[in-house]
Tab-separated table of C-alpha atoms and ligand atoms in Angstrom:
chain	number	residue	atom	x	y	z
A	1330	MET	CA	130.538	384.944	260.466
A	1331	THR	CA	132.335	382.320	258.538
A	1332	ARG	CA	133.298	379.386	261.065
A	1333	THR	CA	136.709	378.211	261.331
A	1334	VAL	CA	136.716	374.273	261.029
A	1335	TYR	CA	139.599	371.865	261.504
A	1336	VAL	CA	140.282	369.109	259.127
A	1337	ASN	CA	143.341	367.054	259.585
A	1338	GLY	CA	145.798	369.524	260.905
A	1339	ASP	CA	144.414	372.718	259.271
A	1340	TYR	CA	142.154	375.365	260.536
A	1341	LEU	CA	140.090	376.458	257.651
A	1342	PRO	CA	137.360	378.788	256.589
A	1343	GLU	CA	134.340	376.261	256.586
A	1344	ASP	CA	133.769	376.676	252.620
A	1345	GLN	CA	137.292	375.506	252.195
A	1346	ALA	CA	137.109	372.400	254.475
A	1347	ARG	CA	137.128	369.230	252.590
A	1348	VAL	CA	136.754	365.521	252.894
A	1349	SER	CA	137.297	362.820	250.380
A	1350	VAL	CA	134.116	361.120	248.805
A	1351	PHE	CA	136.013	357.617	249.598
A	1352	ASP	CA	135.920	358.506	253.408
A	1353	ARG	CA	135.041	355.548	255.193
A	1354	GLY	CA	133.115	358.006	257.285
A	1355	PHE	CA	131.103	359.031	254.754
A	1356	LEU	CA	130.617	355.788	252.795
A	1357	MET	CA	130.491	353.286	255.928
A	1358	ALA	CA	129.698	355.646	259.223
A	1359	ASP	CA	133.030	354.032	260.138
A	1360	ALA	CA	133.888	356.928	262.577
A	1361	VAL	CA	133.578	357.866	266.004
A	1362	TYR	CA	132.586	361.459	267.651
A	1363	GLU	CA	132.633	363.420	270.694
A	1364	VAL	CA	130.469	366.648	271.555
A	1365	THR	CA	131.762	368.824	274.441
A	1366	SER	CA	129.984	371.918	275.635
A	1367	VAL	CA	131.582	375.040	276.195
A	1368	LEU	CA	130.611	377.514	279.092
A	1369	GLY	CA	132.311	380.888	279.743
A	1370	GLY	CA	134.834	379.935	276.933
A	1371	LYS	CA	136.085	376.818	278.670
A	1372	LEU	CA	135.274	373.018	277.904
A	1373	ILE	CA	132.786	371.230	279.975
A	1374	ASP	CA	133.739	367.757	281.347
A	1375	PHE	CA	136.821	367.531	278.907
A	1376	ALA	CA	138.674	364.546	280.689
A	1377	GLY	CA	135.683	362.761	280.388
A	1378	HIS	CA	135.012	363.134	276.670
A	1379	LEU	CA	138.601	362.377	276.019
A	1380	THR	CA	138.389	359.251	277.995
A	1381	ARG	CA	135.339	358.223	275.972
A	1382	LEU	CA	136.705	359.189	272.755
A	1383	LYS	CA	139.891	356.780	273.214
A	1384	ARG	CA	137.606	353.815	274.326
A	1385	SER	CA	135.324	354.336	271.254
A	1386	LEU	CA	138.668	354.516	268.887
A	1387	ALA	CA	140.210	351.553	270.910
A	1388	GLU	CA	136.848	349.218	270.544
A	1389	LEU	CA	136.884	349.845	266.621
A	1390	GLU	CA	140.700	349.309	266.270
A	1391	MET	CA	141.319	352.906	265.255
A	1392	THR	CA	144.391	354.648	265.899
A	1393	ASN	CA	144.308	357.536	267.982
A	1394	PRO	CA	145.795	360.240	266.089
A	1395	HIS	CA	146.662	362.810	268.852
A	1396	SER	CA	147.903	362.821	272.402
A	1397	ASP	CA	145.533	364.204	275.214
A	1398	ASP	CA	147.726	367.541	275.103
A	1399	GLU	CA	147.210	367.863	271.336
A	1400	TRP	CA	143.484	367.205	271.657
A	1401	LEU	CA	143.265	369.858	274.479
A	1402	ALA	CA	144.983	372.515	272.183
A	1403	ILE	CA	143.011	371.965	269.287
A	1404	HIS	CA	139.723	372.146	271.203
A	1405	ARG	CA	141.223	375.352	272.615
A	1406	ARG	CA	142.120	377.015	269.456
A	1407	MET	CA	138.623	376.268	268.102
A	1408	VAL	CA	137.020	377.889	270.972
A	1409	ALA	CA	139.384	380.698	270.432
A	1410	ASP	CA	139.347	381.064	266.764
A	1411	ASN	CA	135.496	380.803	266.685
A	1412	GLY	CA	135.043	382.983	269.451
A	1413	ILE	CA	132.925	380.744	271.497
A	1414	ASP	CA	131.920	381.556	274.746
A	1415	GLU	CA	128.780	379.344	274.996
A	1416	GLY	CA	128.204	376.560	272.699
A	1417	LEU	CA	129.271	373.154	271.586
A	1418	ILE	CA	132.359	371.625	269.931
A	1419	TYR	CA	131.791	368.535	267.663
A	1420	LEU	CA	134.761	366.327	266.847
A	1421	GLN	CA	134.845	363.371	264.563
A	1422	VAL	CA	137.397	360.578	263.854
A	1423	THR	CA	136.816	358.313	260.743
A	1424	ARG	CA	138.983	355.419	259.329
A	1425	GLY	CA	140.120	357.639	256.567
A	1426	ASN	CA	140.583	357.436	253.001
A	1427	PRO	CA	141.520	354.262	251.644
A	1428	GLY	CA	140.950	355.456	248.312
A	1429	ASP	CA	138.562	353.031	247.249
A	1430	ARG	CA	135.022	351.455	248.572
A	1431	ASP	CA	135.948	348.180	250.429
A	1432	PHE	CA	134.099	346.692	253.227
A	1433	ALA	CA	137.486	345.449	254.835
A	1434	TYR	CA	139.361	347.877	257.151
A	1435	PRO	CA	142.153	349.458	255.065
A	1436	SER	CA	145.849	348.618	256.305
A	1437	ALA	CA	146.874	350.812	259.493
A	1438	ASP	CA	148.805	353.085	257.241
A	1439	THR	CA	145.795	354.760	256.017
A	1440	ALA	CA	145.608	358.256	257.910
A	1441	PRO	CA	142.586	358.623	259.777
A	1442	THR	CA	140.471	361.895	258.985
A	1443	VAL	CA	139.933	364.317	261.866
A	1444	VAL	CA	137.283	367.147	261.698
A	1445	LEU	CA	136.280	369.504	264.478
A	1446	PHE	CA	133.724	372.360	264.209
A	1447	THR	CA	131.967	374.731	266.762
A	1448	GLN	CA	128.406	375.663	267.139
A	1449	ALA	CA	127.628	378.845	269.140
A	1450	LYS	CA	124.552	378.592	271.368
A	1451	THR	CA	123.382	381.292	273.388
A	1452	GLN	CA	120.951	379.606	275.936
A	1453	LEU	CA	122.741	376.502	276.574
A	1454	ALA	CA	123.091	377.120	280.346
A	1455	ASP	CA	119.900	379.481	280.844
A	1456	SER	CA	117.725	376.948	278.714
A	1457	PRO	CA	114.116	378.021	278.075
A	1458	ALA	CA	113.218	374.361	277.762
A	1459	ALA	CA	114.866	373.503	281.067
A	1460	LYS	CA	112.378	375.796	282.827
A	1461	VAL	CA	109.259	374.252	281.433
A	1462	GLY	CA	110.429	370.880	280.723
A	1463	ILE	CA	109.915	368.704	277.610
A	1464	SER	CA	107.701	365.893	276.235
A	1465	VAL	CA	108.853	362.480	274.884
A	1466	ILE	CA	107.334	359.448	273.004
A	1467	SER	CA	108.283	356.000	273.400
A	1468	VAL	CA	109.749	354.210	270.119
A	1469	PRO	CA	111.277	350.496	269.714
A	1470	ASP	CA	114.998	350.735	270.034
A	1471	LEU	CA	116.165	349.670	266.419
A	1472	ARG	CA	119.577	350.531	266.798
A	1473	TRP	CA	122.663	347.804	266.617
A	1474	SER	CA	123.776	346.404	270.173
A	1475	ARG	CA	126.983	348.467	270.376
A	1476	ARG	CA	125.719	351.579	271.609
A	1477	ASP	CA	128.410	351.892	274.255
A	1478	ILE	CA	130.455	352.811	271.226
A	1479	LYS	CA	130.063	356.752	270.003
A	1480	THR	CA	129.675	356.083	266.370
A	1481	VAL	CA	128.413	358.307	263.740
A	1482	GLN	CA	125.603	356.103	262.652
A	1483	LEU	CA	122.797	358.359	263.823
A	1484	LEU	CA	120.278	357.460	261.377
A	1485	TYR	CA	117.806	355.652	263.603
A	1486	PRO	CA	118.147	358.365	266.281
A	1487	SER	CA	117.175	361.046	263.668
A	1488	MET	CA	114.017	358.859	262.856
A	1489	ALA	CA	113.184	358.527	266.281
A	1490	LYS	CA	113.492	362.454	266.568
A	1491	MET	CA	111.289	362.813	263.552
A	1492	ALA	CA	108.664	360.430	264.911
A	1493	ALA	CA	108.881	362.558	268.021
A	1494	LYS	CA	108.250	365.913	266.268
A	1495	ALA	CA	105.399	364.185	263.982
A	1496	ALA	CA	103.681	363.450	267.189
A	1497	GLY	CA	104.034	366.819	268.409
A	1498	ALA	CA	106.761	365.763	271.078
A	1499	ASP	CA	110.306	366.977	271.651
A	1500	ASP	CA	112.161	363.853	271.922
A	1501	ALA	CA	112.221	359.872	271.902
A	1502	TRP	CA	112.719	357.563	274.152
A	1503	PHE	CA	113.937	353.861	273.201
A	1504	VAL	CA	112.496	350.714	274.788
A	1505	GLU	CA	113.920	347.505	274.344
A	1506	ASP	CA	112.457	344.205	275.693
A	1507	GLY	CA	109.874	346.362	277.851
A	1508	PHE	CA	112.305	348.833	279.359
A	1509	VAL	CA	113.718	352.023	278.221
A	1510	THR	CA	117.483	352.218	277.230
A	1511	GLU	CA	118.049	355.869	276.770
A	1512	GLY	CA	116.854	358.999	274.618
A	1513	SER	CA	117.496	359.603	271.159
A	1514	SER	CA	120.868	361.633	272.127
A	1515	ASN	CA	120.665	361.402	275.928
A	1516	ASN	CA	120.643	359.188	279.110
A	1517	THR	CA	117.234	358.670	281.068
A	1518	TYR	CA	116.111	358.747	284.644
A	1519	ILE	CA	113.113	358.723	286.821
A	1520	VAL	CA	112.603	359.868	290.443
A	1521	LYS	CA	110.405	358.039	292.594
A	1522	ASP	CA	109.654	358.701	296.369
A	1523	GLY	CA	112.890	360.639	296.506
A	1524	VAL	CA	115.205	357.761	294.620
A	1525	ILE	CA	116.830	358.603	291.378
A	1526	VAL	CA	116.533	355.584	289.015
A	1527	THR	CA	118.665	355.011	285.750
A	1528	ARG	CA	119.547	352.160	283.591
A	1529	ALA	CA	122.970	350.392	284.649
A	1530	LEU	CA	125.859	350.840	282.033
A	1531	SER	CA	126.198	348.089	279.428
A	1532	ASN	CA	126.363	347.872	275.927
A	1533	ASP	CA	122.944	348.677	275.939
A	1534	ILE	CA	123.646	352.455	276.115
A	1535	LEU	CA	126.070	354.938	275.615
A	1536	HIS	CA	128.388	355.888	278.850
A	1537	GLY	CA	127.109	359.382	279.176
A	1538	ILE	CA	129.962	361.564	280.565
A	1539	THR	CA	127.251	364.127	282.051
A	1540	ARG	CA	125.503	360.800	283.581
A	1541	ALA	CA	128.671	359.933	285.386
A	1542	ALA	CA	129.031	363.565	286.557
A	1543	VAL	CA	125.529	363.787	287.532
A	1544	LEU	CA	125.465	360.574	289.526
A	1545	ARG	CA	128.639	361.526	291.272
A	1546	PHE	CA	127.191	364.886	292.369
A	1547	ALA	CA	123.864	363.192	293.470
A	1548	ALA	CA	125.740	360.645	295.577
A	1549	GLU	CA	127.841	363.613	297.209
A	1550	ALA	CA	124.566	365.398	297.680
A	1551	GLN	CA	123.220	362.058	299.777
A	1552	MET	CA	120.559	361.486	297.318
A	1553	LYS	CA	119.642	357.752	296.663
A	1554	ILE	CA	120.276	356.184	293.314
A	1555	GLU	CA	119.281	352.937	291.824
A	1556	GLU	CA	120.769	351.689	288.704
A	1557	ARG	CA	118.122	349.389	287.175
A	1558	ASN	CA	115.947	349.179	284.350
A	1559	PHE	CA	112.658	350.985	284.258
A	1560	THR	CA	109.490	350.651	282.173
A	1561	ILE	CA	107.384	353.647	280.262
A	1562	ALA	CA	104.518	352.947	282.913
A	1563	GLU	CA	107.042	353.702	285.668
A	1564	ALA	CA	108.294	356.870	284.309
A	1565	GLN	CA	104.533	358.116	283.601
A	1566	ALA	CA	103.944	357.234	287.438
A	1567	ALA	CA	107.033	358.704	288.659
A	1568	ASP	CA	107.136	361.958	290.449
A	1569	GLU	CA	109.877	363.240	287.833
A	1570	ALA	CA	111.643	362.404	284.997
A	1571	PHE	CA	114.761	363.744	283.339
A	1572	TYR	CA	117.793	363.156	280.822
A	1573	THR	CA	121.361	364.118	280.538
A	1574	SER	CA	123.785	365.009	277.638
A	1575	ALA	CA	126.567	367.144	276.849
A	1576	SER	CA	124.471	369.694	274.927
A	1577	SER	CA	121.271	369.785	277.393
A	1578	PHE	CA	122.997	369.055	280.906
A	1579	VAL	CA	119.954	368.001	283.025
A	1580	MET	CA	116.776	368.501	281.294
A	1581	PRO	CA	113.310	367.826	282.852
A	1582	VAL	CA	110.921	365.665	280.781
A	1583	VAL	CA	107.164	366.596	281.932
A	1584	SER	CA	105.377	364.246	279.667
A	1585	VAL	CA	106.083	360.600	278.641
A	1586	ASP	CA	103.760	359.206	275.659
A	1587	GLY	CA	101.084	361.906	276.355
A	1588	ALA	CA	100.888	361.244	280.120
A	1589	SER	CA	101.992	364.178	282.524
A	1590	VAL	CA	104.876	363.411	284.798
A	1591	GLY	CA	104.222	364.162	288.616
A	1592	ASP	CA	102.197	367.617	288.439
A	1593	GLY	CA	103.580	368.159	284.650
A	1594	LYS	CA	106.144	370.963	285.801
A	1595	PRO	CA	109.963	370.213	286.100
A	1596	GLY	CA	110.678	368.736	289.606
A	1597	PRO	CA	113.047	370.014	292.321
A	1598	VAL	CA	115.425	366.880	291.901
A	1599	ALA	CA	116.109	367.632	288.335
A	1600	ALA	CA	116.170	371.374	288.787
A	1601	ARG	CA	118.806	370.640	291.614
A	1602	LEU	CA	120.879	368.569	289.657
A	1603	ARG	CA	120.937	370.893	287.042
A	1604	ASP	CA	122.128	373.618	289.386
A	1605	ILE	CA	124.702	371.458	290.876
A	1606	TYR	CA	126.059	370.227	287.686
A	1607	LEU	CA	126.347	373.574	285.930
A	1608	GLU	CA	128.047	375.245	289.206
A	1609	GLU	CA	130.480	372.132	289.536
A	1610	SER	CA	131.354	371.545	286.081
A	1611	ARG	CA	132.002	375.270	285.332
A	1612	LYS	CA	134.402	375.225	288.313
A	1613	SER	CA	136.375	372.184	286.677
A	1614	ALA	CA	136.055	373.517	282.975
A	1615	VAL	CA	139.446	373.807	281.299
B	1429	PDD	N1	124.759	362.824	272.462
B	1429	PDD	N2	123.049	358.633	275.023
B	1429	PDD	C1	123.361	358.888	273.360
B	1429	PDD	C2	122.466	358.063	272.406
B	1429	PDD	C3	123.561	360.065	273.050
B	1429	PDD	O1	123.776	360.319	272.021
B	1429	PDD	C4	124.247	360.843	273.998
B	1429	PDD	C5	125.019	362.017	273.730
B	1429	PDD	C6	124.145	360.556	275.465
B	1429	PDD	C7	124.848	361.495	276.365
B	1429	PDD	O2	125.986	361.213	276.634
B	1429	PDD	P1	127.091	362.644	277.041
B	1429	PDD	O3	126.542	362.863	278.221
B	1429	PDD	O4	128.353	362.032	277.188
B	1429	PDD	O5	126.868	363.910	276.318
B	1429	PDD	C8	123.383	359.540	275.840
B	1429	PDD	C9	125.403	363.994	271.975
B	1429	PDD	C10	125.252	365.182	272.891
B	1429	PDD	C11	125.103	364.116	270.599
B	1429	PDD	O6	124.825	363.050	269.596
B	1429	PDD	O7	124.809	365.370	270.358
């Protein structure tokens, strides 16, 4: 089936969707994005993704081209037109096409480029990987230092993912000054003696929407949380490890740099948080 793609107000068959070669998203990675999951045909954590989109745009002095209601309507139409019951919606806003290549930002009357597309996934909630857990390797964090802005500068995370694949692992965790920052496309956690440990929010990491929800649910379930840095050695000696993202929800990590975490199987805290997250976020889906 040909997907319907959204480009600047038009809903088009994917082979008719066009963006200029002069677009700053293409030339400069001058663009921000969001990934929202869809379960049961509804948007998960949509309000959070919208809030972060607006923050990313504001940090880069880009105009927000749509009201909240318009963004919701576009997302909903993308779900409907593409018949998505379970999957992801990708949204990207670039600084647009100034008609030429120039390092300086174009004047504010250059319209942003807005693109959305969907990816159907059949086993997002009932994920086989979540049942067995995944393996990660550590790599140095060589990204820029404004990781709180969700930009499309994803080359280094792609390189890290390839390094993980080459090492026979599933994903990579970034390490800076001896401490884990986050995963290639997720926020990272360990569990030791019943305490959930995750790095505190700063410009060093993306402020995950799933992270915020999972920590809220964990606190409501009286689980103990410490927001602090942790090392790879601590992760290897932890009882459990896991990561969170819009595309994986809560994903158990059972091996870090070749060392088994706990008994090498997904642990009860990650499993419980995944269940709570799925149940609660389905309830509040829009
Ligand atoms: N990635 N950290 C990084 C570097 C990320 O790229 C992501 C999300 C997260 C988790 O954020 P959230 O819970 O809001 O999805 C943390 C998305 C899923 C992606 O690039 O596909």
